[in-house]
CSV table of C-alpha atoms in Angstrom, one decimal:
chain,number,residue,atom,x,y,z
A,1,MET,CA,-3.9,-9.0,-14.8
A,2,SER,CA,-0.7,-9.0,-12.8
A,3,LYS,CA,-0.6,-8.4,-9.1
A,4,GLU,CA,1.3,-5.1,-9.8
A,5,GLN,CA,-1.4,-3.9,-12.2
A,6,PHE,CA,-4.2,-4.8,-9.8
A,7,TRP,CA,-2.3,-3.2,-7.0
A,8,SER,CA,-2.0,0.1,-9.0
A,9,GLU,CA,-5.7,0.1,-9.8
A,10,GLN,CA,-6.6,-0.5,-6.1
A,11,LEU,CA,-4.5,2.5,-5.0
A,12,LEU,CA,-6.3,4.7,-7.5
A,13,TYR,CA,-9.6,3.3,-6.3
A,14,ALA,CA,-8.6,4.1,-2.7
A,15,LEU,CA,-7.7,7.7,-3.5
A,16,ASN,CA,-11.1,8.2,-5.1
A,17,THR,CA,-12.9,6.4,-2.3
A,18,TYR,CA,-11.2,8.3,0.5
A,19,GLU,CA,-11.9,11.6,-1.2
A,20,ASN,CA,-15.5,10.8,-1.8
A,21,ASN,CA,-16.3,9.2,1.6
A,22,ILE,CA,-14.0,10.7,4.1
A,23,ILE,CA,-13.9,14.2,2.8
A,24,ASP,CA,-17.6,14.2,2.0
A,25,LYS,CA,-19.0,15.4,5.3
A,26,LYS,CA,-22.5,14.2,4.5
A,27,MET,CA,-21.3,10.7,3.9
A,28,GLN,CA,-19.1,10.8,7.0
A,29,LEU,CA,-22.0,11.9,9.1
A,30,LEU,CA,-24.2,9.1,7.7
A,31,ILE,CA,-21.6,6.5,8.5
A,32,LEU,CA,-20.9,7.9,12.0
A,33,ASN,CA,-24.7,8.1,12.8
A,34,ARG,CA,-25.0,4.4,11.9
A,35,PHE,CA,-22.1,3.6,14.2
A,36,LYS,CA,-23.8,5.5,17.0
A,37,GLU,CA,-27.0,3.4,16.5
A,38,ILE,CA,-25.0,0.2,16.6
A,39,LYS,CA,-23.2,1.3,19.8
A,40,ASN,CA,-26.5,2.2,21.5
A,41,ILE,CA,-28.0,-1.2,20.7
A,42,ALA,CA,-24.8,-2.9,21.9
A,43,ASP,CA,-24.9,-0.9,25.1
A,44,GLU,CA,-28.5,-1.8,25.7
A,45,TYR,CA,-27.7,-5.5,25.5
A,46,GLU,CA,-24.3,-5.1,27.3
A,47,VAL,CA,-22.3,-6.2,24.3
A,48,GLU,CA,-18.7,-5.0,24.0
A,49,ILE,CA,-17.7,-3.7,20.5
A,50,LYS,CA,-14.1,-3.6,19.5
A,51,ILE,CA,-13.4,-1.3,16.6
A,52,VAL,CA,-10.5,-2.4,14.5
A,53,ILE,CA,-8.8,-0.2,11.8
A,54,PRO,CA,-7.1,-3.0,9.9
A,55,ILE,CA,-3.6,-3.1,8.7
A,56,GLN,CA,-3.1,-1.9,5.1
A,57,HIS,CA,0.0,-1.7,3.0
A,58,VAL,CA,1.9,1.5,3.7
A,59,GLU,CA,1.3,2.8,0.1
A,60,LEU,CA,-2.4,2.9,1.0
A,61,VAL,CA,-1.7,4.4,4.4
A,62,ASN,CA,0.2,7.1,2.6
A,63,ILE,CA,-3.1,8.2,0.8
A,64,GLU,CA,-4.9,8.6,4.1
A,65,TYR,CA,-2.1,11.0,5.3
A,66,THR,CA,-2.0,13.2,2.3
A,67,ASP,CA,-2.5,16.9,3.1
A,68,ARG,CA,-5.9,16.8,1.3
A,69,VAL,CA,-7.3,13.7,3.1
A,70,TYR,CA,-5.5,13.8,6.5
A,71,PRO,CA,-7.5,16.5,8.3
A,72,TYR,CA,-10.8,14.7,7.5
A,73,TYR,CA,-9.3,11.3,8.3
A,74,LEU,CA,-8.1,12.5,11.7
A,75,ASP,CA,-11.5,14.1,12.4
A,76,TYR,CA,-13.2,10.8,11.4
A,77,LEU,CA,-10.9,8.7,13.7
A,78,LYS,CA,-11.5,11.1,16.6
A,79,LYS,CA,-15.3,10.8,16.1
A,80,LEU,CA,-14.9,7.0,16.2
A,81,VAL,CA,-13.0,7.3,19.5
A,82,ASP,CA,-15.8,9.6,20.8
A,83,ILE,CA,-18.4,6.9,20.0
A,84,PHE,CA,-16.6,3.8,21.1
A,85,GLY,CA,-14.1,5.1,23.7
A,86,GLU,CA,-11.1,3.4,22.0
A,87,ILE,CA,-10.1,1.9,18.7
A,88,TYR,CA,-7.6,-0.7,17.7
A,89,TYR,CA,-5.4,0.9,15.1
A,90,PHE,CA,-3.2,-1.3,12.9
A,91,ASP,CA,-3.0,1.1,10.0
A,92,TYR,CA,0.5,2.6,10.4
A,93,PRO,CA,4.0,2.0,9.0
A,94,ASN,CA,5.6,-1.1,10.6
A,95,GLU,CA,7.6,-4.1,9.4
A,96,LYS,CA,4.4,-5.9,8.4
A,97,SER,CA,2.7,-3.0,6.6
A,98,LEU,CA,5.9,-2.5,4.5
A,99,ASP,CA,6.0,-6.1,3.3
A,100,TYR,CA,4.4,-6.3,-0.1
A,101,ASN,CA,4.4,-10.1,0.1
A,102,LEU,CA,2.1,-10.1,3.1
A,103,PHE,CA,-0.8,-8.6,1.1
A,104,SER,CA,-2.9,-9.9,-1.7
A,105,ASP,CA,-3.6,-6.2,-2.6
A,106,PRO,CA,-3.0,-2.9,-0.7
A,107,PHE,CA,-6.2,-3.5,1.4
A,108,HIS,CA,-5.9,-7.2,2.3
A,109,TYR,CA,-3.4,-8.4,4.7
A,110,THR,CA,-3.0,-12.2,4.5
A,111,ASP,CA,-2.1,-13.2,8.1
A,112,SER,CA,-5.1,-12.8,10.5
A,113,ASP,CA,-3.0,-13.9,13.5
A,114,ILE,CA,-2.0,-10.2,13.9
A,115,TYR,CA,-5.6,-9.5,15.0
A,116,ILE,CA,-6.0,-12.6,17.1
A,117,ASN,CA,-2.8,-11.9,19.0
A,118,THR,CA,-3.9,-8.4,19.7
A,119,LEU,CA,-7.5,-8.7,20.6
A,120,TRP,CA,-7.4,-12.0,22.5
A,121,GLN,CA,-3.8,-12.2,23.7
A,122,ASP,CA,-3.1,-8.5,24.4
A,123,ASP,CA,0.0,-8.4,22.1
A,124,TYR,CA,0.2,-4.8,20.9
A,125,SER,CA,3.3,-5.2,18.8
A,126,PHE,CA,1.6,-4.0,15.6
A,127,CYS,CA,-1.4,-2.2,17.1
A,128,LEU,CA,-2.0,1.2,18.7
A,129,LYS,CA,-4.9,1.4,21.1
A,130,LEU,CA,-6.2,4.9,20.4
A,131,ASN,CA,-8.3,6.8,22.9
A,132,GLU,CA,-9.1,10.5,23.6
A,133,ASN,CA,-5.9,10.9,25.6
A,134,ASN,CA,-3.5,9.7,23.0
A,135,ILE,CA,-5.0,10.0,19.5
A,136,ASP,CA,-3.5,13.3,18.6
A,137,LYS,CA,0.0,12.3,19.5
A,138,HIS,CA,-0.2,8.9,17.9
A,139,ILE,CA,-1.7,10.2,14.6
A,140,GLU,CA,0.8,13.0,14.4
A,141,ASP,CA,3.7,10.5,14.9
A,142,ILE,CA,2.3,8.4,12.2
A,143,ARG,CA,2.0,11.4,9.8
A,144,ILE,CA,5.7,12.1,10.5
A,145,GLN,CA,6.6,8.4,9.8
A,146,ILE,CA,4.6,8.6,6.5
A,147,LYS,CA,6.4,11.7,5.3
A,148,ASN,CA,9.7,9.9,6.0
A,149,TYR,CA,8.5,6.9,4.0
């Protein structure tokens, strides 16, 4: 199977997965409750957790921002921010997320330095640090970028 065929199949899989897991409130609640449990245990042992929403190819990001998925996706991100205080968000259109050659498929970015540079060297060139004060604006800006894509 060619990369292009595999890529197309992965995008179809993503659409189905997002619709089944993000839109399905029962599944979303189950996942979020598990995150709360993890956060409580981490707090008990004074362990810092950094939540990373990894970079994906912009074609995949486009699915998250469709009119059908977007309201649920935004709600999910806000709930993650409520639990963890902030999240590191790489999943938006930028020069890296547009480059087909930097991905083995729409989900898997091939250069992990982007995460190392952000989380350990405070380089936010390709990351948004989302918190309760900025999430609405950042996500709406991304939605506008996606519509222009």
